[in-house]
Short mmCIF file of C-alpha atoms in Angstrom, two decimals:
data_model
loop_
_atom_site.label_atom_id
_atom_site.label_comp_id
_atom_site.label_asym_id
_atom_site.label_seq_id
_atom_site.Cartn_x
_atom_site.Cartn_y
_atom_site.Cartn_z
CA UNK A 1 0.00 0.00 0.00
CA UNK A 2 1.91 3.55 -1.23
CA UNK A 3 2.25 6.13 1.75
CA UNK A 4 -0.04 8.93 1.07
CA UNK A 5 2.27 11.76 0.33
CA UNK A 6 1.52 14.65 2.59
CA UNK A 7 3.40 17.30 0.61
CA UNK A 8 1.55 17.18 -2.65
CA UNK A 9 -1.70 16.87 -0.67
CA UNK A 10 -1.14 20.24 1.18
CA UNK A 11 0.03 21.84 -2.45
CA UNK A 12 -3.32 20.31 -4.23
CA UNK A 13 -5.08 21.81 -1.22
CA UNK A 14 -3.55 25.45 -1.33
CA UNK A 15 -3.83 25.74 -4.85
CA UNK A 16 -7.47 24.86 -4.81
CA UNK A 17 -8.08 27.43 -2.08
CA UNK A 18 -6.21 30.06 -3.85
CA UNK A 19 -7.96 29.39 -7.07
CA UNK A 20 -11.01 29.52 -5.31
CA UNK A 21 -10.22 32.80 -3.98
CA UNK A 22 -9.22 33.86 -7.13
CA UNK A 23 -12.53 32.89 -8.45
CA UNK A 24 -14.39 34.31 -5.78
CA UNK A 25 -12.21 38.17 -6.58
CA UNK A 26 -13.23 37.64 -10.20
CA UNK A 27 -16.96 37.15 -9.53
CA UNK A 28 -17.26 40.06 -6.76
CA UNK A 29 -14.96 42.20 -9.52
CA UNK A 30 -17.98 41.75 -12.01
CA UNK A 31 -20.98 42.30 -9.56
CA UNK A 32 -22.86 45.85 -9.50
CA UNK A 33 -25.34 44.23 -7.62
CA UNK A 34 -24.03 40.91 -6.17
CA UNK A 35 -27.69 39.23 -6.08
CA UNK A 36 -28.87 41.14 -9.23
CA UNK A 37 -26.73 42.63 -11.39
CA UNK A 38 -23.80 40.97 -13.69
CA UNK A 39 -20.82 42.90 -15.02
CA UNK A 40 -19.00 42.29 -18.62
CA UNK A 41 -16.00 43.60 -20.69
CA UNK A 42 -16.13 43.34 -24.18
CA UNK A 43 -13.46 44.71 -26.56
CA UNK A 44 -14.22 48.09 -28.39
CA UNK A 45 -14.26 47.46 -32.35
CA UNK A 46 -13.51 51.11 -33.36
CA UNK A 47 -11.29 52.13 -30.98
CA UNK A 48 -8.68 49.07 -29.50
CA UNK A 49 -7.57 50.98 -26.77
CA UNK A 50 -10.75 51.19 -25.29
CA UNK A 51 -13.24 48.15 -23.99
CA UNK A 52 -16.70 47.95 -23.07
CA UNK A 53 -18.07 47.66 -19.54
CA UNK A 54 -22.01 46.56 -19.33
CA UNK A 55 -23.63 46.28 -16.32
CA UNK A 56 -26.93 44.04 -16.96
CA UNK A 57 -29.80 43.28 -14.87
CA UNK A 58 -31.94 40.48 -16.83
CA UNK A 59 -34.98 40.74 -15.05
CA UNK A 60 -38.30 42.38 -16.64
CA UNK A 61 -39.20 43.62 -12.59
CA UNK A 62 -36.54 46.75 -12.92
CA UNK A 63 -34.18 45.49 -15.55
CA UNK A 64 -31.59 47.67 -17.26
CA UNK A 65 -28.74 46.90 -19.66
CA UNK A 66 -26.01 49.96 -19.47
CA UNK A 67 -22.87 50.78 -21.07
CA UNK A 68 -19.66 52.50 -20.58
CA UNK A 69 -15.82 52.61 -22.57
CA UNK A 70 -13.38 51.67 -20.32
CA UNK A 71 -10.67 53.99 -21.61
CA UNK A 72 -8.04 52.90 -19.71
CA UNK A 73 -7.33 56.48 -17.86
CA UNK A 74 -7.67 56.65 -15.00
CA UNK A 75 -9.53 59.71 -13.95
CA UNK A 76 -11.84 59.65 -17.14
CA UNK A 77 -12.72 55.94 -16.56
CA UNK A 78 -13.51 57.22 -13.20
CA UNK A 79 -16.05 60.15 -14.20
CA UNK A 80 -17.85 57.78 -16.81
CA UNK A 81 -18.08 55.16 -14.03
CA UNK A 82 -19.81 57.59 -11.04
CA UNK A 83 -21.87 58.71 -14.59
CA UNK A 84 -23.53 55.44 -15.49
CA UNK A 85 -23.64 54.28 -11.21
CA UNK A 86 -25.54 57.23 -10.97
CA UNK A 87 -28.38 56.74 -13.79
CA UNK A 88 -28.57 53.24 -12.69
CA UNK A 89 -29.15 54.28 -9.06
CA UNK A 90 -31.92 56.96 -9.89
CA UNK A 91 -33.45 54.91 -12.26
CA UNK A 92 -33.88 51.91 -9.11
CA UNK A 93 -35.16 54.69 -7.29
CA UNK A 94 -37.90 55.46 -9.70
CA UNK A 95 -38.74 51.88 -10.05
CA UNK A 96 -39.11 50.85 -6.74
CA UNK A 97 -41.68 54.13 -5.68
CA UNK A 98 -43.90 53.16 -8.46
CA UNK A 99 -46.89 50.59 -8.46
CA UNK A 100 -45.90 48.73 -11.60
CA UNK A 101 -42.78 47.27 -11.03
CA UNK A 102 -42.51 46.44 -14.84
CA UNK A 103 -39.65 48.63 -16.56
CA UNK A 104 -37.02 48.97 -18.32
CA UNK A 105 -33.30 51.19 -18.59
CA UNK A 106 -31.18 50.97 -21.70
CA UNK A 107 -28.06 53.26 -21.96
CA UNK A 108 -25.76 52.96 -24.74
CA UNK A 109 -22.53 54.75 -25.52
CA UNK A 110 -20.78 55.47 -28.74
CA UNK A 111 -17.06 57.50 -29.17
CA UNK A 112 -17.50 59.85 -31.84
CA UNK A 113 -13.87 60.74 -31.59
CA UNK A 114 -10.95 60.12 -29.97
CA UNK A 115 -7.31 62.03 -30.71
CA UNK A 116 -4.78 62.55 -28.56
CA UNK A 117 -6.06 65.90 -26.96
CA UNK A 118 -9.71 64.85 -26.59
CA UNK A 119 -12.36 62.16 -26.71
CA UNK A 120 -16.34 62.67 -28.03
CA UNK A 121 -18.79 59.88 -25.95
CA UNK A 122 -22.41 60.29 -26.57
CA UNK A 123 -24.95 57.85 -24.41
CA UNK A 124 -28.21 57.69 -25.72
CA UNK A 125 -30.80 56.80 -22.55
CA UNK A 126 -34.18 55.20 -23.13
CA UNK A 127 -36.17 54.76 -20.07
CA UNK A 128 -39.81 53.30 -19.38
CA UNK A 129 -41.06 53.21 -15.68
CA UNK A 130 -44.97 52.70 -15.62
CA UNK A 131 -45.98 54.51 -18.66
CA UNK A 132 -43.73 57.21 -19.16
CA UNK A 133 -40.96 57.00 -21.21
CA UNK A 134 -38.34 58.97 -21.67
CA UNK A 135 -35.83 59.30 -24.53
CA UNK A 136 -32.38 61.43 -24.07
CA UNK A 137 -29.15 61.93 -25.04
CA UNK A 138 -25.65 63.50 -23.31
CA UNK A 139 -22.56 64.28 -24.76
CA UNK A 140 -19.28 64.35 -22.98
CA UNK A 141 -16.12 65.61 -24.12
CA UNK A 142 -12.81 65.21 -22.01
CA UNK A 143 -9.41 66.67 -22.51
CA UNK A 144 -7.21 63.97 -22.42
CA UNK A 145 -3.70 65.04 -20.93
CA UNK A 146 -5.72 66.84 -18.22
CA UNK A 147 -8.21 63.95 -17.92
CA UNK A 148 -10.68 66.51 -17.40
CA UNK A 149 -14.60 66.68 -18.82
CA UNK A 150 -14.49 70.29 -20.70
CA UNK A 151 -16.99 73.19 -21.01
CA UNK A 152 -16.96 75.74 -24.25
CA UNK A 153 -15.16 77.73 -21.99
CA UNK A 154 -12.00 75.70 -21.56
CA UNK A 155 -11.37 75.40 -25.44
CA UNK A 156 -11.35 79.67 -26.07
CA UNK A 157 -9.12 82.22 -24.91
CA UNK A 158 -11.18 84.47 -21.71
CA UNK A 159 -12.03 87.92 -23.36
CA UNK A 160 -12.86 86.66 -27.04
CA UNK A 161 -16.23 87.30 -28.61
CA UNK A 162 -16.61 83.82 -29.42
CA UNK A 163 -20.47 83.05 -27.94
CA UNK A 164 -21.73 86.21 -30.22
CA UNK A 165 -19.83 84.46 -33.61
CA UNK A 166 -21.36 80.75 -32.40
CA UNK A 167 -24.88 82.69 -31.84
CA UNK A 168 -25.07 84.57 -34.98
CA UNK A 169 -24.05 81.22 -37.34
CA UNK A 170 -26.37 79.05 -35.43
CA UNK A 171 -29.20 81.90 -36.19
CA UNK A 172 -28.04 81.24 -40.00
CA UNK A 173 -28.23 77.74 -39.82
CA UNK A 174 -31.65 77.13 -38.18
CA UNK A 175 -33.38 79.96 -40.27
CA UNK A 176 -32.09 78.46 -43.58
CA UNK A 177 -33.88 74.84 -42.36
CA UNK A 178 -36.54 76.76 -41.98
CA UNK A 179 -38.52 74.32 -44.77
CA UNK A 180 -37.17 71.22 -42.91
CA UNK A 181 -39.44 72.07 -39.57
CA UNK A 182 -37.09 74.23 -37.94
CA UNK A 183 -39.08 77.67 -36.60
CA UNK A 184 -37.10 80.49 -36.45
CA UNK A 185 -38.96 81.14 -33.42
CA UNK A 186 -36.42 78.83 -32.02
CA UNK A 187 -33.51 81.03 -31.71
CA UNK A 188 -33.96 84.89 -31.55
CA UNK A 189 -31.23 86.97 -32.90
CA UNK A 190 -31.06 89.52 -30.31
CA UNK A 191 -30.93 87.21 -27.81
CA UNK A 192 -27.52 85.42 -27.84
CA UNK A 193 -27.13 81.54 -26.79
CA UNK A 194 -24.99 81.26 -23.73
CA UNK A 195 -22.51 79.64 -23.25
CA UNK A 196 -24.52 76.43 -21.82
CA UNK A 197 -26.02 75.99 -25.54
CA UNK A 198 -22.94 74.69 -26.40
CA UNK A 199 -21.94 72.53 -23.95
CA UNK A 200 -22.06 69.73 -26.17
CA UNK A 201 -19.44 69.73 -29.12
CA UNK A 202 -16.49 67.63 -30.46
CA UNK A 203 -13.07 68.87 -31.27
CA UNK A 204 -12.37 67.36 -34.73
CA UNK A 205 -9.30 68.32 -36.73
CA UNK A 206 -10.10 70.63 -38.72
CA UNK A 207 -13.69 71.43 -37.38
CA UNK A 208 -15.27 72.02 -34.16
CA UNK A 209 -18.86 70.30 -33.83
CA UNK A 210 -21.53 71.58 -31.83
CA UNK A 211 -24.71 69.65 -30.93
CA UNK A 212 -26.61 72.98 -29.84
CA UNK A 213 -30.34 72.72 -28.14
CA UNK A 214 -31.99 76.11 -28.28
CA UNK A 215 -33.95 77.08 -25.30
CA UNK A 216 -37.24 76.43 -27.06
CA UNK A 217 -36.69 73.27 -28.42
CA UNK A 218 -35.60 69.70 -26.89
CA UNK A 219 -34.17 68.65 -30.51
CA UNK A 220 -30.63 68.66 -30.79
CA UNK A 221 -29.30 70.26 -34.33
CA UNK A 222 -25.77 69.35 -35.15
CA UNK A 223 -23.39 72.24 -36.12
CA UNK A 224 -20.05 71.80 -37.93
CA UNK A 225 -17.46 75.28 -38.04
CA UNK A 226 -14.14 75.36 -39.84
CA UNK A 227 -11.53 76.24 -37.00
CA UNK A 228 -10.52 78.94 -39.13
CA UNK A 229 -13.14 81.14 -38.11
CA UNK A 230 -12.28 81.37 -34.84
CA UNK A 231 -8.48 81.49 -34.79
CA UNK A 232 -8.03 84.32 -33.07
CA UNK A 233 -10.03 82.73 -30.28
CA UNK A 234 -9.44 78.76 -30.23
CA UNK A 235 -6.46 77.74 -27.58
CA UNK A 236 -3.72 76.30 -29.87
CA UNK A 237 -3.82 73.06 -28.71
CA UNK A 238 -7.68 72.04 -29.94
CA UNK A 239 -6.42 74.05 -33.16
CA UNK A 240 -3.77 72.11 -33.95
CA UNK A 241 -4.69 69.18 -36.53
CA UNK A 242 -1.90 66.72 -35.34
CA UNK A 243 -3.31 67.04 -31.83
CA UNK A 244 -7.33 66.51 -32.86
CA UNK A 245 -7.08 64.14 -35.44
CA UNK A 246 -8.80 61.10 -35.20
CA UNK A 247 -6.87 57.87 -33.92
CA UNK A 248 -9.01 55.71 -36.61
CA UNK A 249 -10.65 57.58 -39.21
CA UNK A 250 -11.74 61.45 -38.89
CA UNK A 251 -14.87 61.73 -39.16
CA UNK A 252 -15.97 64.39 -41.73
CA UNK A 253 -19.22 66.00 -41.70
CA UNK A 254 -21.78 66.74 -44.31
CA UNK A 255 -22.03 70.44 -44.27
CA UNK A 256 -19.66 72.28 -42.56
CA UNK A 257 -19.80 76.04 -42.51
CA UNK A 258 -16.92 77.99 -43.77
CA UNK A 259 -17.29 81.94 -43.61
CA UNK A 260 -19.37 83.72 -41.06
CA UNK A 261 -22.47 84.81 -41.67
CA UNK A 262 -23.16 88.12 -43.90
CA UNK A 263 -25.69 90.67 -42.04
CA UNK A 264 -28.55 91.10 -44.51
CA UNK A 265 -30.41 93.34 -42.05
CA UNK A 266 -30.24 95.89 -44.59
CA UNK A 267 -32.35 93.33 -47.78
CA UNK A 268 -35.87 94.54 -47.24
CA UNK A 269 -37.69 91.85 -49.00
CA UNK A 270 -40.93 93.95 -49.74
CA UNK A 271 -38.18 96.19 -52.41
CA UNK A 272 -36.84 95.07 -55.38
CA UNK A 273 -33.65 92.67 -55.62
CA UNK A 274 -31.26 91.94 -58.35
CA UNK A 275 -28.60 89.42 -58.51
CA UNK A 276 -24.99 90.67 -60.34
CA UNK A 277 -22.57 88.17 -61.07
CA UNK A 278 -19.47 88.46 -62.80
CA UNK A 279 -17.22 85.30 -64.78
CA UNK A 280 -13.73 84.53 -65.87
CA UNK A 281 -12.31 86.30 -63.26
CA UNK A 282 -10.69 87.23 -60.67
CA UNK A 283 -8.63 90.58 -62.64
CA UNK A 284 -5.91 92.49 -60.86
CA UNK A 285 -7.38 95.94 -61.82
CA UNK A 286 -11.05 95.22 -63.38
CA UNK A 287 -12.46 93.68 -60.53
CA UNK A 288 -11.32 95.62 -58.03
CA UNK A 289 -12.80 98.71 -60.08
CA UNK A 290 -16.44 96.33 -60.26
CA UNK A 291 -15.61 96.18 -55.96
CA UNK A 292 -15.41 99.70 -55.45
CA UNK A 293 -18.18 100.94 -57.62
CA UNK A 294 -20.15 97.53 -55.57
CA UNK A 295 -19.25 99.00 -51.86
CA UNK A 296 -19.87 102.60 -52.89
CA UNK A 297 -23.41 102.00 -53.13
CA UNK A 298 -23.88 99.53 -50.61
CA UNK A 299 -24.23 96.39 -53.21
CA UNK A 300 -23.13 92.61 -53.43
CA UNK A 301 -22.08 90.53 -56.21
CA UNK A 302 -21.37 87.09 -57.13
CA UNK A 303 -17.71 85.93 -58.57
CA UNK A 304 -17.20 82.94 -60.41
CA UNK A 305 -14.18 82.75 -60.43
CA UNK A 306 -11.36 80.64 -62.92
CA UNK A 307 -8.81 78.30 -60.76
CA UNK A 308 -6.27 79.26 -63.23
CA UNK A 309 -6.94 83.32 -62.98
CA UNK A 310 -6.95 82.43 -58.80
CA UNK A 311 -3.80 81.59 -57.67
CA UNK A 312 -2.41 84.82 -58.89
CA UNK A 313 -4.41 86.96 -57.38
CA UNK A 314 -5.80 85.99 -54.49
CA UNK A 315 -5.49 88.92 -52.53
CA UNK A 316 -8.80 90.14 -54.73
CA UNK A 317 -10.80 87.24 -53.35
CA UNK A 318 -10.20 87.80 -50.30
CA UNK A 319 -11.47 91.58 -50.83
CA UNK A 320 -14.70 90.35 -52.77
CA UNK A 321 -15.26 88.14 -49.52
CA UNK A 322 -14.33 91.15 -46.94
CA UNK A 323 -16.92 93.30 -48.47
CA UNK A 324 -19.99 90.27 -48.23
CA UNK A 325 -19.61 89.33 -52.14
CA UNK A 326 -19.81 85.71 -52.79
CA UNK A 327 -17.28 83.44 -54.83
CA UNK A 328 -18.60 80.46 -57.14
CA UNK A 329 -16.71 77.92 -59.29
CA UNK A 330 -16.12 78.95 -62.90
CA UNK A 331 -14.05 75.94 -63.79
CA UNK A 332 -10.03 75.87 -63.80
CA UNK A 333 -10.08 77.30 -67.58
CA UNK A 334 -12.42 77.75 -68.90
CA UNK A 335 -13.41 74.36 -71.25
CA UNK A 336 -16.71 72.90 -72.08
CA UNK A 337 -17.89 70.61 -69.29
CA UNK A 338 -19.59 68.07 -71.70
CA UNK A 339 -17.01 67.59 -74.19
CA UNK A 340 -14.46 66.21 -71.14
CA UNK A 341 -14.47 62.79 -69.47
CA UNK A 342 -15.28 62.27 -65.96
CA UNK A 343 -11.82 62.73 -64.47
CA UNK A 344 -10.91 66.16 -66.67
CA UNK A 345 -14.32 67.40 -64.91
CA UNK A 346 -13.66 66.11 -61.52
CA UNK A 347 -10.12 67.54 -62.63
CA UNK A 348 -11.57 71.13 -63.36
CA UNK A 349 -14.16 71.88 -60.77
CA UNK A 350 -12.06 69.76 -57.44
CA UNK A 351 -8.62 71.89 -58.39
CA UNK A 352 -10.87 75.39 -58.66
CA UNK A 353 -12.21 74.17 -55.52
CA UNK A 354 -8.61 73.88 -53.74
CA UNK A 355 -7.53 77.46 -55.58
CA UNK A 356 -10.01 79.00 -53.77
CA UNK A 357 -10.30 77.24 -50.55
CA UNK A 358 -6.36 78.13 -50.53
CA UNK A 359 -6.98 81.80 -51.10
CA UNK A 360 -9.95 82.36 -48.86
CA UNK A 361 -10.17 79.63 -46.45
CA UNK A 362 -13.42 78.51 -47.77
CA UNK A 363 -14.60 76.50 -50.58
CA UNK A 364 -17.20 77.65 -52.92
CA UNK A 365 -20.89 76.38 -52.91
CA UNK A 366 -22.13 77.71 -56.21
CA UNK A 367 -20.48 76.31 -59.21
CA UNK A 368 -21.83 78.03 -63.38
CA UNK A 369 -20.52 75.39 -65.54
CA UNK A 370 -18.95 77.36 -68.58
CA UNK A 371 -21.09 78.52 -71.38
CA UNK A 372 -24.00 76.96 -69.06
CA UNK A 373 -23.34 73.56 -70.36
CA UNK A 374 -24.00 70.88 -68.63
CA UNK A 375 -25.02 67.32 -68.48
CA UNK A 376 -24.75 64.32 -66.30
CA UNK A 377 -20.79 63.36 -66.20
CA UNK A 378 -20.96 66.97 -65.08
CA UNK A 379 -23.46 67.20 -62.41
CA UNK A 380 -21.94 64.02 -60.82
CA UNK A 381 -18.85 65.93 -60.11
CA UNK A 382 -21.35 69.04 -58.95
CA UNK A 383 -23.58 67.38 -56.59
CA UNK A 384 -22.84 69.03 -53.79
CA UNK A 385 -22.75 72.28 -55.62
CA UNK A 386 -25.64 74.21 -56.33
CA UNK A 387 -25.73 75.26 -60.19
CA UNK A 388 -26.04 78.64 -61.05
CA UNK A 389 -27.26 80.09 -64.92
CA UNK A 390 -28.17 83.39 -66.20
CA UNK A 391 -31.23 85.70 -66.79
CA UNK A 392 -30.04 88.35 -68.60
CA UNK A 393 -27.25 88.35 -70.81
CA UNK A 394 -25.62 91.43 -72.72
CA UNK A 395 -23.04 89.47 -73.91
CA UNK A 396 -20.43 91.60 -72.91
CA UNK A 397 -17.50 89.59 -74.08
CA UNK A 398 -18.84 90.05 -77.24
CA UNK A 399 -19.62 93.43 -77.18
CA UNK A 400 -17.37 95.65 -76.22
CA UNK A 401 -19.19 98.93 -76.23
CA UNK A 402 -19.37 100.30 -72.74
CA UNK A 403 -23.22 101.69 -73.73
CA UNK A 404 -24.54 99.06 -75.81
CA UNK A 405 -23.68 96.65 -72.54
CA UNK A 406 -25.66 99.35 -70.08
CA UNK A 407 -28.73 100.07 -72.21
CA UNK A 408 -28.93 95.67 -72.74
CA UNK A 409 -28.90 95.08 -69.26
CA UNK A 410 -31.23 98.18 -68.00
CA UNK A 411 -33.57 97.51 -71.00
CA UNK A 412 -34.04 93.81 -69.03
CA UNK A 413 -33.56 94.72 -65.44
CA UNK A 414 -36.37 93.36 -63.30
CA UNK A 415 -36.95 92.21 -60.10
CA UNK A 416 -35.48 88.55 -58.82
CA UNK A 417 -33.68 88.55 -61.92
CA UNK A 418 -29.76 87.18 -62.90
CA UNK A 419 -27.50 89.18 -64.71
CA UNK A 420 -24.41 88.22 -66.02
CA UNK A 421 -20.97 89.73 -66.83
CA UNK A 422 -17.85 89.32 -67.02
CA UNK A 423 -15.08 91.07 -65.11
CA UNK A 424 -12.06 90.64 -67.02
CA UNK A 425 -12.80 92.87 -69.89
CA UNK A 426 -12.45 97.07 -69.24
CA UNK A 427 -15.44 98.04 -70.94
CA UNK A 428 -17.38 95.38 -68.83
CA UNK A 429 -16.19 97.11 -65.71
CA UNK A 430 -16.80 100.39 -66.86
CA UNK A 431 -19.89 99.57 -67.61
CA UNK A 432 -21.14 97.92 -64.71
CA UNK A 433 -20.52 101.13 -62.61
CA UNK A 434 -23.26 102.86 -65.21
CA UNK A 435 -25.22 99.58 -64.41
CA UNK A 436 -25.17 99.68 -60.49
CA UNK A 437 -25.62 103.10 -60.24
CA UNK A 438 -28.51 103.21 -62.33
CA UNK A 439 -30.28 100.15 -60.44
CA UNK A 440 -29.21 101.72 -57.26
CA UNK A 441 -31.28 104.88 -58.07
CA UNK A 442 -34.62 102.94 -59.64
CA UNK A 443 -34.56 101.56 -56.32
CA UNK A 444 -32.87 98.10 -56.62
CA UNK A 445 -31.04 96.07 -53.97
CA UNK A 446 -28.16 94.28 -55.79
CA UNK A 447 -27.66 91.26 -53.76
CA UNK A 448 -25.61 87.67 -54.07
CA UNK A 449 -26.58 84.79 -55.46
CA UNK A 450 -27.71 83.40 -51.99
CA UNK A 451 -28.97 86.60 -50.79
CA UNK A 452 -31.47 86.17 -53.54
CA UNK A 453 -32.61 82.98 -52.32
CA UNK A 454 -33.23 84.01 -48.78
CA UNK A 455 -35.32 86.85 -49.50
CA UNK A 456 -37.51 84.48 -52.10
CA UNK A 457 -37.88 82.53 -49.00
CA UNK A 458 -38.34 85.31 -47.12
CA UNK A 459 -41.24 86.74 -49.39
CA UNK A 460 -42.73 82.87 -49.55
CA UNK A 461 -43.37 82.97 -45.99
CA UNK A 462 -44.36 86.39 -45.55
CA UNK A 463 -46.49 86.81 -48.89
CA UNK A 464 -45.01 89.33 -50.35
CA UNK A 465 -45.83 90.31 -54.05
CA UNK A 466 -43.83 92.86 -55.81
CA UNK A 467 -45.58 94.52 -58.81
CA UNK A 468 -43.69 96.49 -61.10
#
């Protein structure tokens, strides 16, 4: 009969108890709720640095299934923890004063983005005790090296007028979706959003996003700037690009706006508007003579502008721009679109695009294919372009008879109407000073190409007529 060996006994014994124990740390590590509630990482798909921490409670008597990253620092992780703890906890509370016990708590997370300087969660919270329900949302953004959760306040220099500029394009940008549902009754002009409107936003490389509720209005309308407009006022590290740039894939949004609003206060829709607009350039000399005759009287234009003609002078853009003119795409030189093949198009309009986005800081929305040709190779390339033609045409290039041009275009000059010119030739620009004086004193308003659209929208919802 073998001696029972005492030794390996007592080692079987301790490592049983010690894996026991380690068991028993594991299972208390994932309990919430030890009788109620399990815990459970996952990995993160997007973003591998992060995982997923759910807390679940499968049980249809005050159930809940809620989400959080685990980022892996430590003071963030902490804040999102004491976050999710604390819905949970109010939620119970809810549950257990009402008479049906029946309910339900779902809170999801997703990162919207994560760079080195900052990370974007949104949770999205639906919540049913008895029969109310209640559907919300909460953004969170934290500055990483600080491992701090950050206000608008903490991304702009004290002493800027940076809530009046974020004010006055979110008044832009609600009124225009005015057709989409939006009331302008949301957001009143002379009231300015505070700075709690924008407590919600994401610092993206190149643009800042800003998930803005008005004080009206529970729906959440999603805002994207160019950092450009606010570099005198944006700390330098959420404007730099290396810093904010996406660890996976930046995220670009749809529309992003790219020049501050123009004040239009002085457009009285119940008067007559024109629209001017001027090809082929920009010109060192012409156009600038077409600018100053424009500003002397108070009027706007719109540019569309050659790629080629661009780069040269670009100091002229930025003066059509300074003055509230617009700037479309003309094309880089000037070819017919519907002769080319898809990538000459692409070619033309995406390198006039650049030219000007490198001159101004903003690309153009407008786009008049030359010679007004167009067809579909060419609107594929244009689709996020609005296309822009002609109402009255003088044919300036053509002829070059300073009076001939004036008497064309006054002989057609009516209200809501487009005129076109060109600003390269001398006698166009001499005559368009004739031109916008003369419509100045029969009482026009010479506005841009989008000026004209807002005060036909303008006039739709007012009902205003103008008889001539």
């Amino acid at each position: 009969m073998r001696k029972l060996n005492y030794k390996k006994v007592f080692i079987f014994l301790f490592c049983l108890t010690a894996a026991a124990g380690t068991l028993g740390l594991a299972i208390k590590s994932l309990a919430f709720d030890k009788k109620r509630t399990v815990s459970a990482y996952t990995s993160d798909e997007n973003y591998p640095e992060a995982d997923i921490q759910t807390y679940v409670k499968d049980n249809t008597k005050g159930g809940y299934s809620v989400s959080r990253p685990v980022l892996h620092i430590e003071n963030i992780d902490t804040q999102l923890d004491a976050y999710i703890k604390k819905e949970i906890k109010e939620y119970e509370k809810k549950w257990k004063a009402s008479d049906v016990k029946a309910s339900e708590l779902n809170l999801t997370y997703t990162i919207l983005h994560f760079s080195k300087q900052t990370i974007t969660i949104t949770f999205e919270k639906y919540e049913q005790v008895e029969a109310k329900k209640q559907s919300e949302s909460r953004t969170f953004t934290y500055d990483i090296p600080s491992q701090r959760k950050l206000s608008i306040e903490d991304i702009f220099a004290k002493d800027t007028d940076y809530l009046s500029v974020l004010s006055d394009i979110v008044f832009e940008e609600l009124t225009e979706k005015e057709e989409e549902g939006i009331s302008k009754s949301l957001i009143k002009k002379d009231n300015k959003l505070n700075a709690a409107n924008f407590d919600s936003f994401s610092v993206l490389k190149n643009t800042l996003v800003f998930y803005v509720k008005t004080d009206d209005s529970a729906k959440t309308h999603t805002i994207a700037i160019k950092k450009e407009l606010f570099k005198n006022s944006l700390l330098d590290s959420y404007q730099s690009q290396d810093l904010n740039e996406d660890r996976v894939k930046e995220w670009q949004p749809k529309h992003i706006v790219a020049k501050l609003p123009v004040h239009n206060e002085w457009i009285d829709p119940s008067k007559k508007v024109i629209a001017l607009t001027f090809d082929d350039g920009p010109h060192p000399s012409h156009t600038m003579s077409i600018l100053k005759d424009l500003n002397k009287y108070n009027a706007h234009a719109t540019f569309f502008v050659l790629g080629s003609r661009v780069q040269h002078y670009p100091v002229v853009l930025q003066k059509m721009l300074e003055q509230g003119n617009e700037i479309g795409n003309h094309s880089w030189d000037h070819p017919q679109l519907t002769r080319l093949s898809k990538n000459k198009i692409k070619s033309q309009i995406e390198k006039t695009q650049d030219a000007v986005g490198k001159a101004t800081g903003a690309k153009p929305l407008l786009i008049r294919p030359p010679y007004g040709a167009i067809n579909s190779n060419a609107r594929e390339n244009m689709k996020d372009m609005q296309v822009i033609l002609w109402d009255i045409d003088p044919e300036d290039w053509k002829e070059r008879d300073e009076k001939k041009i004036v008497n064309k275009v006054m002989s057609k000059a009516k209200d809501g109407k487009i005129i076109l010119m060109h600003d390269i030739y001398q006698t166009s620009a001499q005559a368009a000073g004739k031109i916008i004086k003369q419509l100045h004193d029969e009482g026009y308003q010479m506005v841009t190409i989008s000026e004209l659209e807002k005060v036909n929208k303008d006039r739709e919802r007012s009902g205003i007529v103008i008889n001539e």
